[in-house]
């Protein structure tokens, strides 16, 4: 079904993501997992398989690629797209409509399918993928995870033989990841061929037939699933890979907390255009806390964070710092937020300048040190928009270290990051907390939570809020607070 013969590729503009000496065959109906450190060539391999290389991304290509009996370099993209469907890491890059129904139908419409069939197929797709609640919605009103579901549905509706997925779980909560796992299981039952690039591995342990471990653009090792699961924690971490099992994970962060609450939130209601998304939020936070915000996609976590940082006005309620009421303007002055889509907050012409952007008299030595710690120093002269998704994420995190704010909010800061990137980001969060800052982190990354967080706040789908302190508990202990996620995550 997919055959790579002596394939090497190097982009014209830089060497990042280059691949070389790729030789493999994927049989019809196989599910192959591509994993490895950020920048190892996973995305490039997918672009070679779907024809974006060489038809869209230019560079030096050698070797032969055969996909479903088509030689990719000699086949028009539209013909490849009829048989190869791709779900990109950032779903926003593949949307062409403003409503979900039209987006799901878009590929079929381009193929000139009958309108009656398309309407029927949109409904069928939503029912089979269990996303009927997303029909008739505005794309821009969706959460990141909901957008990811629509991106997958738009490909599924076209019924291709081959599916290519690039970090499909990066913006999903635990329940949505389970839904994704069921969708991939459905594809396997239909005999579809799947290539999936991922850092988050646990949900694929019973789906992947083979695992390709890439390093510096080469497939260094190929495993069957059983042998891959036998890797020790040390072996896995040395390869820069995430956990495959979470059942015995323990919380290891025991910070020195400041005694009195610095931030108090009372009777807070947040939302848009007088429509509440979350209400009755009450909490107090001390300096040195790293507070994880959990909940299903669309539960209002990002809306709460934007209100906390002064980006949005609260519908009701008060914020106090050391007993004094904080206005929206004062919150903006004291808080910094790393957004889920960091493309909205990268402005400078180089990574190095981005780290000091908008900061009066930035500390050049600290910028240099921070770039080194986050693995960004080799890219210091690159424009942020030329970086990979994970590199952009780390750049935004670097800016948060430089801005000297009292309250730091991170919205999915480790989405798309490998083990090394996650560990570096968690260490920087720890440094911020040790200096007395309050850190909130919206995340579905339980490896990050067990590594660094001191407290978990869970927004459930019914509008309730659970608040749990972390102290030498295992993940199963704490997940007992959140029954809607416990069984799915720990199974």
Short mmCIF file of C-alpha atoms in Angstrom, two decimals:
data_model
loop_
_atom_site.label_atom_id
_atom_site.label_comp_id
_atom_site.label_asym_id
_atom_site.label_seq_id
_atom_site.Cartn_x
_atom_site.Cartn_y
_atom_site.Cartn_z
CA UNK A 1 0.00 0.00 0.00
CA UNK A 2 2.87 2.42 0.91
CA UNK A 3 6.40 1.78 -0.30
CA UNK A 4 9.47 3.97 0.29
CA UNK A 5 12.59 3.01 -1.65
CA UNK A 6 15.90 4.77 -0.82
CA UNK A 7 14.05 8.01 -0.03
CA UNK A 8 15.94 11.08 1.16
CA UNK A 9 14.74 14.68 1.32
CA UNK A 10 16.16 17.98 2.47
CA UNK A 11 14.20 21.25 2.53
CA UNK A 12 15.60 24.18 0.56
CA UNK A 13 15.52 26.67 3.44
CA UNK A 14 17.07 24.60 6.27
CA UNK A 15 18.04 21.13 7.41
CA UNK A 16 15.31 20.70 10.01
CA UNK A 17 13.06 17.71 9.45
CA UNK A 18 15.24 16.25 6.70
CA UNK A 19 15.02 12.49 6.16
CA UNK A 20 17.41 10.04 4.57
CA UNK A 21 17.66 6.41 3.55
CA UNK A 22 14.01 5.59 4.18
CA UNK A 23 13.21 2.04 3.10
CA UNK A 24 9.98 0.42 4.28
CA UNK A 25 6.66 -1.01 3.16
CA UNK A 26 3.31 -0.60 4.90
CA UNK A 27 0.80 -3.28 4.02
CA UNK A 28 -2.89 -2.67 3.46
CA UNK A 29 -4.73 -2.50 6.79
CA UNK A 30 -1.61 -1.91 8.88
CA UNK A 31 -1.38 0.79 11.56
CA UNK A 32 2.18 2.13 11.83
CA UNK A 33 3.19 4.55 14.59
CA UNK A 34 5.95 7.07 13.84
CA UNK A 35 7.66 8.38 16.95
CA UNK A 36 10.88 10.04 18.04
CA UNK A 37 12.17 13.37 19.25
CA UNK A 38 10.82 16.64 17.85
CA UNK A 39 12.45 17.41 14.52
CA UNK A 40 13.34 13.77 13.78
CA UNK A 41 11.43 13.79 10.47
CA UNK A 42 7.99 12.38 11.33
CA UNK A 43 6.03 15.20 9.69
CA UNK A 44 8.33 15.17 6.67
CA UNK A 45 7.68 11.46 6.19
CA UNK A 46 3.92 12.13 6.18
CA UNK A 47 4.36 14.98 3.67
CA UNK A 48 6.24 12.61 1.40
CA UNK A 49 3.43 10.07 1.62
CA UNK A 50 0.65 12.55 0.80
CA UNK A 51 2.48 14.37 -2.01
CA UNK A 52 2.92 17.74 -0.26
CA UNK A 53 6.57 16.96 -0.94
CA UNK A 54 7.55 17.75 -3.67
CA UNK A 55 4.31 19.40 -4.89
CA UNK A 56 4.13 22.04 -2.13
CA UNK A 57 7.35 21.93 -0.09
CA UNK A 58 10.44 22.34 -2.23
CA UNK A 59 13.78 20.69 -1.67
CA UNK A 60 16.09 17.94 -2.84
CA UNK A 61 14.19 14.66 -3.17
CA UNK A 62 15.79 11.30 -3.96
CA UNK A 63 14.30 7.84 -4.22
CA UNK A 64 10.87 6.49 -5.11
CA UNK A 65 7.56 6.64 -3.20
CA UNK A 66 4.64 4.45 -4.23
CA UNK A 67 1.29 5.00 -2.49
CA UNK A 68 -1.71 2.88 -3.48
CA UNK A 69 0.00 2.08 -6.82
CA UNK A 70 0.67 5.78 -7.53
CA UNK A 71 4.20 7.16 -7.86
CA UNK A 72 3.83 10.27 -5.74
CA UNK A 73 6.28 12.52 -7.58
CA UNK A 74 4.46 11.93 -10.86
CA UNK A 75 0.84 12.10 -9.62
CA UNK A 76 -1.25 15.30 -9.30
CA UNK A 77 -2.13 16.20 -5.72
CA UNK A 78 -5.87 16.00 -6.33
CA UNK A 79 -5.56 12.35 -7.38
CA UNK A 80 -3.48 11.52 -4.30
CA UNK A 81 -5.99 13.32 -2.04
CA UNK A 82 -8.80 11.08 -3.31
CA UNK A 83 -7.07 8.06 -1.78
CA UNK A 84 -4.90 9.57 0.97
CA UNK A 85 -6.48 11.64 3.77
CA UNK A 86 -4.35 13.78 6.09
CA UNK A 87 -5.23 15.23 9.50
CA UNK A 88 -2.70 17.94 10.33
CA UNK A 89 -1.33 18.79 13.77
CA UNK A 90 -2.97 22.22 13.71
CA UNK A 91 -6.51 21.68 12.36
CA UNK A 92 -6.93 25.41 11.71
CA UNK A 93 -4.53 25.09 8.77
CA UNK A 94 -6.88 22.77 6.89
CA UNK A 95 -10.21 24.56 7.38
CA UNK A 96 -11.92 26.29 4.45
CA UNK A 97 -15.39 27.03 5.87
CA UNK A 98 -16.92 28.81 8.82
CA UNK A 99 -19.45 26.13 9.82
CA UNK A 100 -18.86 22.51 10.73
CA UNK A 101 -21.30 20.90 8.27
CA UNK A 102 -19.74 22.65 5.27
CA UNK A 103 -16.26 21.73 6.50
CA UNK A 104 -17.12 18.04 6.76
CA UNK A 105 -18.63 18.17 3.26
CA UNK A 106 -15.81 20.23 1.72
CA UNK A 107 -13.72 17.37 0.35
CA UNK A 108 -16.74 15.61 -1.13
CA UNK A 109 -17.88 18.87 -2.72
CA UNK A 110 -14.50 19.24 -4.41
CA UNK A 111 -14.96 15.77 -5.90
CA UNK A 112 -18.29 16.87 -7.40
CA UNK A 113 -20.46 14.50 -5.40
CA UNK A 114 -24.25 14.75 -5.43
CA UNK A 115 -25.59 17.23 -2.85
CA UNK A 116 -28.17 14.78 -1.49
CA UNK A 117 -25.45 12.18 -0.96
CA UNK A 118 -23.21 14.75 0.75
CA UNK A 119 -25.92 15.75 3.23
CA UNK A 120 -26.55 12.09 4.04
CA UNK A 121 -22.83 11.37 4.36
CA UNK A 122 -22.25 14.34 6.72
CA UNK A 123 -24.92 13.00 9.08
CA UNK A 124 -23.60 9.44 8.75
CA UNK A 125 -20.06 10.63 9.50
CA UNK A 126 -21.16 12.54 12.60
CA UNK A 127 -23.11 9.53 13.88
CA UNK A 128 -20.31 7.03 13.29
CA UNK A 129 -17.74 9.33 14.92
CA UNK A 130 -20.18 10.33 17.69
CA UNK A 131 -19.89 14.08 17.08
CA UNK A 132 -23.50 14.94 16.23
CA UNK A 133 -23.31 17.63 18.94
CA UNK A 134 -20.81 19.50 16.73
CA UNK A 135 -23.06 19.73 13.68
CA UNK A 136 -24.41 23.18 12.82
CA UNK A 137 -21.69 24.94 14.80
CA UNK A 138 -19.47 27.89 13.94
CA UNK A 139 -15.89 26.72 13.47
CA UNK A 140 -14.55 29.72 15.38
CA UNK A 141 -16.65 28.90 18.46
CA UNK A 142 -15.09 25.44 18.84
CA UNK A 143 -12.38 24.51 21.31
CA UNK A 144 -9.06 23.22 20.02
CA UNK A 145 -10.10 19.64 20.67
CA UNK A 146 -13.44 20.09 18.93
CA UNK A 147 -11.67 21.53 15.88
CA UNK A 148 -9.46 18.45 15.82
CA UNK A 149 -12.58 16.24 15.73
CA UNK A 150 -14.02 18.19 12.79
CA UNK A 151 -10.70 17.95 10.91
CA UNK A 152 -10.78 14.16 11.33
CA UNK A 153 -14.45 14.02 10.29
CA UNK A 154 -13.78 15.99 7.09
CA UNK A 155 -11.29 13.31 6.03
CA UNK A 156 -13.42 10.39 7.20
CA UNK A 157 -16.36 11.64 5.13
CA UNK A 158 -14.30 11.20 1.96
CA UNK A 159 -13.61 7.54 2.83
CA UNK A 160 -9.96 7.34 1.69
CA UNK A 161 -8.02 4.08 1.80
CA UNK A 162 -5.04 5.61 3.61
CA UNK A 163 -5.09 7.87 6.68
CA UNK A 164 -2.12 10.03 7.70
CA UNK A 165 -2.39 11.67 11.13
CA UNK A 166 0.08 14.17 12.59
CA UNK A 167 -0.16 14.46 16.41
CA UNK A 168 -3.96 13.95 16.37
CA UNK A 169 -4.27 13.78 20.17
CA UNK A 170 -2.30 16.94 20.98
CA UNK A 171 -5.38 19.10 21.74
CA UNK A 172 -7.69 16.37 23.06
CA UNK A 173 -8.87 15.57 26.58
CA UNK A 174 -8.81 12.02 27.92
CA UNK A 175 -12.38 11.26 26.90
CA UNK A 176 -11.78 12.63 23.38
CA UNK A 177 -8.56 10.60 23.11
CA UNK A 178 -10.58 7.51 23.92
CA UNK A 179 -13.04 8.53 21.20
CA UNK A 180 -10.09 8.94 18.80
CA UNK A 181 -8.85 5.48 19.77
CA UNK A 182 -12.26 4.05 18.97
CA UNK A 183 -12.27 5.88 15.62
CA UNK A 184 -8.86 4.43 14.73
CA UNK A 185 -10.13 1.01 15.79
CA UNK A 186 -13.08 1.51 13.43
CA UNK A 187 -10.70 2.36 10.58
CA UNK A 188 -8.71 -0.82 11.23
CA UNK A 189 -11.92 -2.86 11.17
CA UNK A 190 -12.70 -1.26 7.79
CA UNK A 191 -9.28 -2.38 6.50
CA UNK A 192 -7.86 1.14 6.21
CA UNK A 193 -4.11 1.78 6.28
CA UNK A 194 -2.91 4.22 8.95
CA UNK A 195 0.32 6.15 9.43
CA UNK A 196 0.26 8.16 12.66
CA UNK A 197 2.97 10.46 14.02
CA UNK A 198 2.65 10.85 17.79
CA UNK A 199 4.45 11.76 21.00
CA UNK A 200 1.50 10.69 23.19
CA UNK A 201 1.71 6.92 23.00
CA UNK A 202 -0.43 5.24 25.63
CA UNK A 203 -3.69 5.17 23.67
CA UNK A 204 -2.04 3.40 20.71
CA UNK A 205 -0.57 0.47 22.57
CA UNK A 206 -3.28 -1.94 21.37
CA UNK A 207 -3.68 -0.40 17.90
CA UNK A 208 -0.20 -0.05 16.41
CA UNK A 209 1.03 -3.07 14.47
CA UNK A 210 4.51 -1.62 14.13
CA UNK A 211 6.41 1.32 15.64
CA UNK A 212 9.09 3.18 13.69
CA UNK A 213 11.52 5.07 15.93
CA UNK A 214 13.06 7.96 13.97
CA UNK A 215 16.28 9.72 14.88
CA UNK A 216 17.85 12.52 12.84
CA UNK A 217 15.76 11.65 9.80
CA UNK A 218 16.39 7.90 9.77
CA UNK A 219 14.34 4.95 10.96
CA UNK A 220 16.76 3.74 13.61
CA UNK A 221 14.57 0.96 14.98
CA UNK A 222 11.39 -0.86 14.05
CA UNK A 223 9.38 -2.68 16.74
CA UNK A 224 6.28 -4.75 16.96
CA UNK A 225 3.98 -3.53 19.72
CA UNK A 226 4.92 -6.29 22.18
CA UNK A 227 8.66 -5.56 21.95
CA UNK A 228 8.08 -1.81 22.18
CA UNK A 229 6.14 -2.24 25.43
CA UNK A 230 9.12 -4.12 26.90
CA UNK A 231 11.31 -1.00 26.82
CA UNK A 232 12.25 0.08 30.33
CA UNK A 233 11.47 3.59 31.57
CA UNK A 234 15.16 4.45 31.29
CA UNK A 235 15.40 3.19 27.70
CA UNK A 236 12.24 5.06 26.77
CA UNK A 237 13.41 8.35 28.31
CA UNK A 238 16.83 8.04 26.65
CA UNK A 239 14.99 7.91 23.33
CA UNK A 240 12.96 11.02 24.23
CA UNK A 241 9.69 9.06 24.31
CA UNK A 242 6.60 9.52 26.46
CA UNK A 243 5.07 6.99 28.86
CA UNK A 244 3.15 3.97 27.64
CA UNK A 245 1.61 3.19 31.07
CA UNK A 246 0.29 5.65 33.68
CA UNK A 247 -1.25 3.31 36.26
CA UNK A 248 1.64 3.51 38.72
CA UNK A 249 2.56 7.17 38.15
CA UNK A 250 3.24 9.09 41.35
CA UNK A 251 3.21 12.84 41.87
CA UNK A 252 6.74 13.96 42.55
CA UNK A 253 6.52 17.74 42.99
CA UNK A 254 6.76 18.96 46.59
CA UNK A 255 7.37 22.72 46.33
CA UNK A 256 7.94 25.25 49.07
CA UNK A 257 4.68 27.20 49.15
CA UNK A 258 4.27 30.73 50.45
CA UNK A 259 2.01 30.86 53.52
CA UNK A 260 -0.82 33.23 52.64
CA UNK A 261 -3.03 33.22 49.54
CA UNK A 262 -1.96 35.87 47.05
CA UNK A 263 -4.84 35.50 44.60
CA UNK A 264 -8.48 35.10 45.61
CA UNK A 265 -11.36 34.57 43.16
CA UNK A 266 -14.92 34.91 44.42
CA UNK A 267 -18.22 34.02 42.73
CA UNK A 268 -16.69 34.32 39.27
CA UNK A 269 -18.78 33.78 36.15
CA UNK A 270 -17.07 33.74 32.73
CA UNK A 271 -18.34 33.61 29.17
CA UNK A 272 -19.05 35.56 26.00
CA UNK A 273 -21.76 38.11 25.14
CA UNK A 274 -23.46 37.68 28.53
CA UNK A 275 -23.67 33.91 27.94
CA UNK A 276 -22.01 32.12 30.87
CA UNK A 277 -19.63 29.25 30.14
CA UNK A 278 -18.63 28.65 33.79
CA UNK A 279 -20.19 30.07 36.96
CA UNK A 280 -19.63 30.05 40.72
CA UNK A 281 -15.85 29.76 40.52
CA UNK A 282 -14.25 30.25 43.94
CA UNK A 283 -10.61 29.57 44.69
CA UNK A 284 -7.53 30.94 46.43
CA UNK A 285 -3.94 30.45 45.27
CA UNK A 286 -0.61 30.91 47.00
CA UNK A 287 2.73 31.81 45.52
CA UNK A 288 4.63 28.69 44.51
CA UNK A 289 1.57 26.75 43.39
CA UNK A 290 1.38 25.04 40.00
CA UNK A 291 -2.33 24.44 39.41
CA UNK A 292 -3.50 22.10 36.67
CA UNK A 293 -6.86 22.89 35.08
CA UNK A 294 -8.54 19.75 33.77
CA UNK A 295 -11.83 19.12 32.03
CA UNK A 296 -13.38 18.03 28.77
CA UNK A 297 -12.86 19.99 25.57
CA UNK A 298 -15.24 22.95 25.63
CA UNK A 299 -15.64 22.96 29.44
CA UNK A 300 -14.50 26.59 29.70
CA UNK A 301 -10.89 26.21 30.83
CA UNK A 302 -9.44 28.59 28.23
CA UNK A 303 -12.29 31.08 28.81
CA UNK A 304 -11.50 31.08 32.53
CA UNK A 305 -7.80 31.67 31.80
CA UNK A 306 -8.47 34.54 29.40
CA UNK A 307 -10.65 36.18 32.04
CA UNK A 308 -8.03 35.56 34.72
CA UNK A 309 -5.41 37.33 32.58
CA UNK A 310 -7.65 40.30 31.81
CA UNK A 311 -8.16 39.43 28.15
CA UNK A 312 -11.89 38.95 28.74
CA UNK A 313 -14.22 40.77 31.12
CA UNK A 314 -15.88 38.61 33.80
CA UNK A 315 -19.66 38.37 33.66
CA UNK A 316 -19.63 38.67 37.45
CA UNK A 317 -17.35 38.11 40.44
CA UNK A 318 -14.15 39.60 41.80
CA UNK A 319 -10.39 39.04 41.70
CA UNK A 320 -8.27 40.10 44.68
CA UNK A 321 -4.50 40.27 45.12
CA UNK A 322 -3.41 40.43 48.75
CA UNK A 323 -6.93 41.53 49.63
CA UNK A 324 -7.12 44.34 47.06
CA UNK A 325 -9.56 44.14 44.15
CA UNK A 326 -7.84 43.73 40.78
CA UNK A 327 -9.33 45.49 37.76
CA UNK A 328 -9.18 43.99 34.28
CA UNK A 329 -6.36 46.38 33.37
CA UNK A 330 -4.38 45.47 36.50
CA UNK A 331 -4.77 41.76 35.75
CA UNK A 332 -3.39 42.30 32.25
CA UNK A 333 -0.38 44.07 33.78
CA UNK A 334 0.38 41.27 36.24
CA UNK A 335 -0.40 38.18 34.14
CA UNK A 336 1.06 36.51 31.06
CA UNK A 337 -0.62 33.76 29.06
CA UNK A 338 0.95 31.25 26.70
CA UNK A 339 -1.94 30.54 24.34
CA UNK A 340 -2.95 27.16 22.96
CA UNK A 341 -2.30 28.45 19.44
CA UNK A 342 0.96 30.34 19.92
CA UNK A 343 0.85 31.70 16.36
CA UNK A 344 -1.32 34.49 17.76
CA UNK A 345 1.47 35.78 20.04
CA UNK A 346 4.70 35.52 18.06
CA UNK A 347 5.62 38.92 16.62
CA UNK A 348 9.40 39.41 16.31
CA UNK A 349 11.65 38.61 13.35
CA UNK A 350 13.80 36.08 15.20
CA UNK A 351 13.52 33.71 18.15
CA UNK A 352 16.10 35.70 20.10
CA UNK A 353 14.25 38.98 19.58
CA UNK A 354 10.94 37.30 20.40
CA UNK A 355 12.28 36.37 23.84
CA UNK A 356 12.78 40.06 24.66
CA UNK A 357 9.87 41.46 22.67
CA UNK A 358 7.96 44.20 24.52
CA UNK A 359 10.23 43.94 27.57
CA UNK A 360 12.05 47.04 28.76
CA UNK A 361 15.81 46.40 29.08
CA UNK A 362 15.65 42.59 28.65
CA UNK A 363 18.40 40.53 30.27
CA UNK A 364 20.45 39.23 27.32
CA UNK A 365 22.24 36.62 29.43
CA UNK A 366 18.93 35.26 30.72
CA UNK A 367 17.57 35.12 27.17
CA UNK A 368 20.60 33.11 26.09
CA UNK A 369 20.33 30.76 29.07
CA UNK A 370 16.60 30.23 28.56
CA UNK A 371 17.04 29.46 24.85
CA UNK A 372 19.73 26.90 25.73
CA UNK A 373 17.51 25.25 28.34
CA UNK A 374 14.60 24.92 25.92
CA UNK A 375 16.72 23.72 23.02
CA UNK A 376 16.07 26.92 21.05
CA UNK A 377 19.58 28.35 20.84
CA UNK A 378 20.37 26.75 17.44
CA UNK A 379 17.26 28.54 16.06
CA UNK A 380 17.91 31.94 17.68
CA UNK A 381 18.22 33.72 14.29
CA UNK A 382 15.24 31.94 12.70
CA UNK A 383 11.89 33.68 12.20
CA UNK A 384 9.36 32.13 14.65
CA UNK A 385 6.93 31.37 11.81
CA UNK A 386 9.49 29.03 10.22
CA UNK A 387 9.67 26.83 13.33
CA UNK A 388 7.87 23.56 13.93
CA UNK A 389 4.80 23.51 16.18
CA UNK A 390 6.79 22.23 19.16
CA UNK A 391 9.54 24.82 18.64
CA UNK A 392 6.97 27.63 18.51
CA UNK A 393 5.45 26.33 21.73
CA UNK A 394 8.85 26.39 23.45
CA UNK A 395 9.50 29.91 22.15
CA UNK A 396 6.29 31.17 23.77
CA UNK A 397 7.28 29.43 27.01
CA UNK A 398 10.69 31.15 26.82
CA UNK A 399 8.95 34.54 26.58
CA UNK A 400 7.00 33.71 29.74
CA UNK A 401 10.30 33.30 31.59
CA UNK A 402 11.44 36.76 30.56
CA UNK A 403 8.31 38.85 31.17
CA UNK A 404 8.60 39.23 34.99
CA UNK A 405 4.87 38.72 35.59
CA UNK A 406 3.42 37.49 38.90
CA UNK A 407 0.82 35.18 37.37
CA UNK A 408 1.67 32.80 34.52
CA UNK A 409 -1.00 30.89 32.61
CA UNK A 410 -0.12 28.13 30.15
CA UNK A 411 -2.79 26.76 27.80
CA UNK A 412 -1.68 23.31 26.60
CA UNK A 413 2.06 24.19 26.74
CA UNK A 414 3.26 20.63 26.00
CA UNK A 415 0.94 19.74 23.11
CA UNK A 416 3.12 18.25 20.41
CA UNK A 417 6.24 18.09 22.60
CA UNK A 418 8.41 15.02 23.04
CA UNK A 419 9.63 13.79 26.44
CA UNK A 420 12.64 16.12 26.43
CA UNK A 421 10.52 19.16 25.57
CA UNK A 422 7.94 18.28 28.21
CA UNK A 423 10.66 17.80 30.85
CA UNK A 424 12.28 21.15 30.00
CA UNK A 425 8.97 23.02 30.11
CA UNK A 426 8.07 21.41 33.44
CA UNK A 427 11.45 22.40 34.89
CA UNK A 428 10.92 26.02 33.83
CA UNK A 429 7.47 26.00 35.45
CA UNK A 430 9.10 24.73 38.62
CA UNK A 431 11.60 27.58 38.53
CA UNK A 432 8.77 30.09 38.16
CA UNK A 433 6.94 28.59 41.13
CA UNK A 434 10.08 28.56 43.29
CA UNK A 435 10.42 32.31 42.73
CA UNK A 436 6.97 32.80 44.28
CA UNK A 437 4.89 33.10 41.13
CA UNK A 438 1.49 31.45 40.69
CA UNK A 439 1.29 29.12 37.71
CA UNK A 440 -1.92 27.84 36.12
CA UNK A 441 -1.65 25.24 33.39
CA UNK A 442 -4.53 24.02 31.20
CA UNK A 443 -3.47 20.56 30.14
CA UNK A 444 -4.53 17.07 29.14
CA UNK A 445 -0.93 15.90 29.61
CA UNK A 446 -0.99 13.63 32.66
CA UNK A 447 2.75 13.04 32.44
CA UNK A 448 3.26 16.78 32.94
CA UNK A 449 0.72 16.82 35.79
CA UNK A 450 2.39 14.03 37.74
CA UNK A 451 5.80 15.60 37.15
CA UNK A 452 5.21 19.17 38.30
CA UNK A 453 1.68 20.10 39.47
CA UNK A 454 0.82 20.64 43.13
CA UNK A 455 -2.93 20.92 42.74
CA UNK A 456 -5.65 19.95 40.28
CA UNK A 457 -8.88 21.79 39.53
CA UNK A 458 -11.36 19.86 37.42
CA UNK A 459 -14.20 21.51 35.46
CA UNK A 460 -16.85 18.88 34.80
CA UNK A 461 -19.46 18.95 32.05
CA UNK A 462 -22.26 19.79 34.52
CA UNK A 463 -20.76 23.09 35.64
CA UNK A 464 -19.26 21.77 38.88
CA UNK A 465 -15.66 22.25 40.00
CA UNK A 466 -13.48 19.79 41.94
CA UNK A 467 -10.37 21.02 43.75
CA UNK A 468 -7.71 18.53 44.89
CA UNK A 469 -4.31 19.06 46.47
CA UNK A 470 -1.48 16.75 45.42
CA UNK A 471 0.68 15.17 48.12
CA UNK A 472 2.45 11.87 47.47
CA UNK A 473 -0.56 10.37 45.73
CA UNK A 474 -0.58 8.07 42.75
CA UNK A 475 -2.55 8.95 39.67
CA UNK A 476 -5.28 6.35 40.42
CA UNK A 477 -5.72 7.90 43.89
CA UNK A 478 -6.29 11.35 42.51
CA UNK A 479 -8.28 10.31 39.45
CA UNK A 480 -10.91 9.06 41.91
CA UNK A 481 -11.96 12.71 42.14
CA UNK A 482 -12.82 12.69 38.43
CA UNK A 483 -14.88 9.55 37.69
CA UNK A 484 -15.71 10.58 34.11
CA UNK A 485 -12.04 10.24 33.19
CA UNK A 486 -10.71 7.64 35.61
CA UNK A 487 -11.75 4.40 33.90
CA UNK A 488 -10.83 5.59 30.40
CA UNK A 489 -7.40 6.85 31.35
CA UNK A 490 -6.27 4.06 33.63
CA UNK A 491 -7.61 1.12 31.60
#
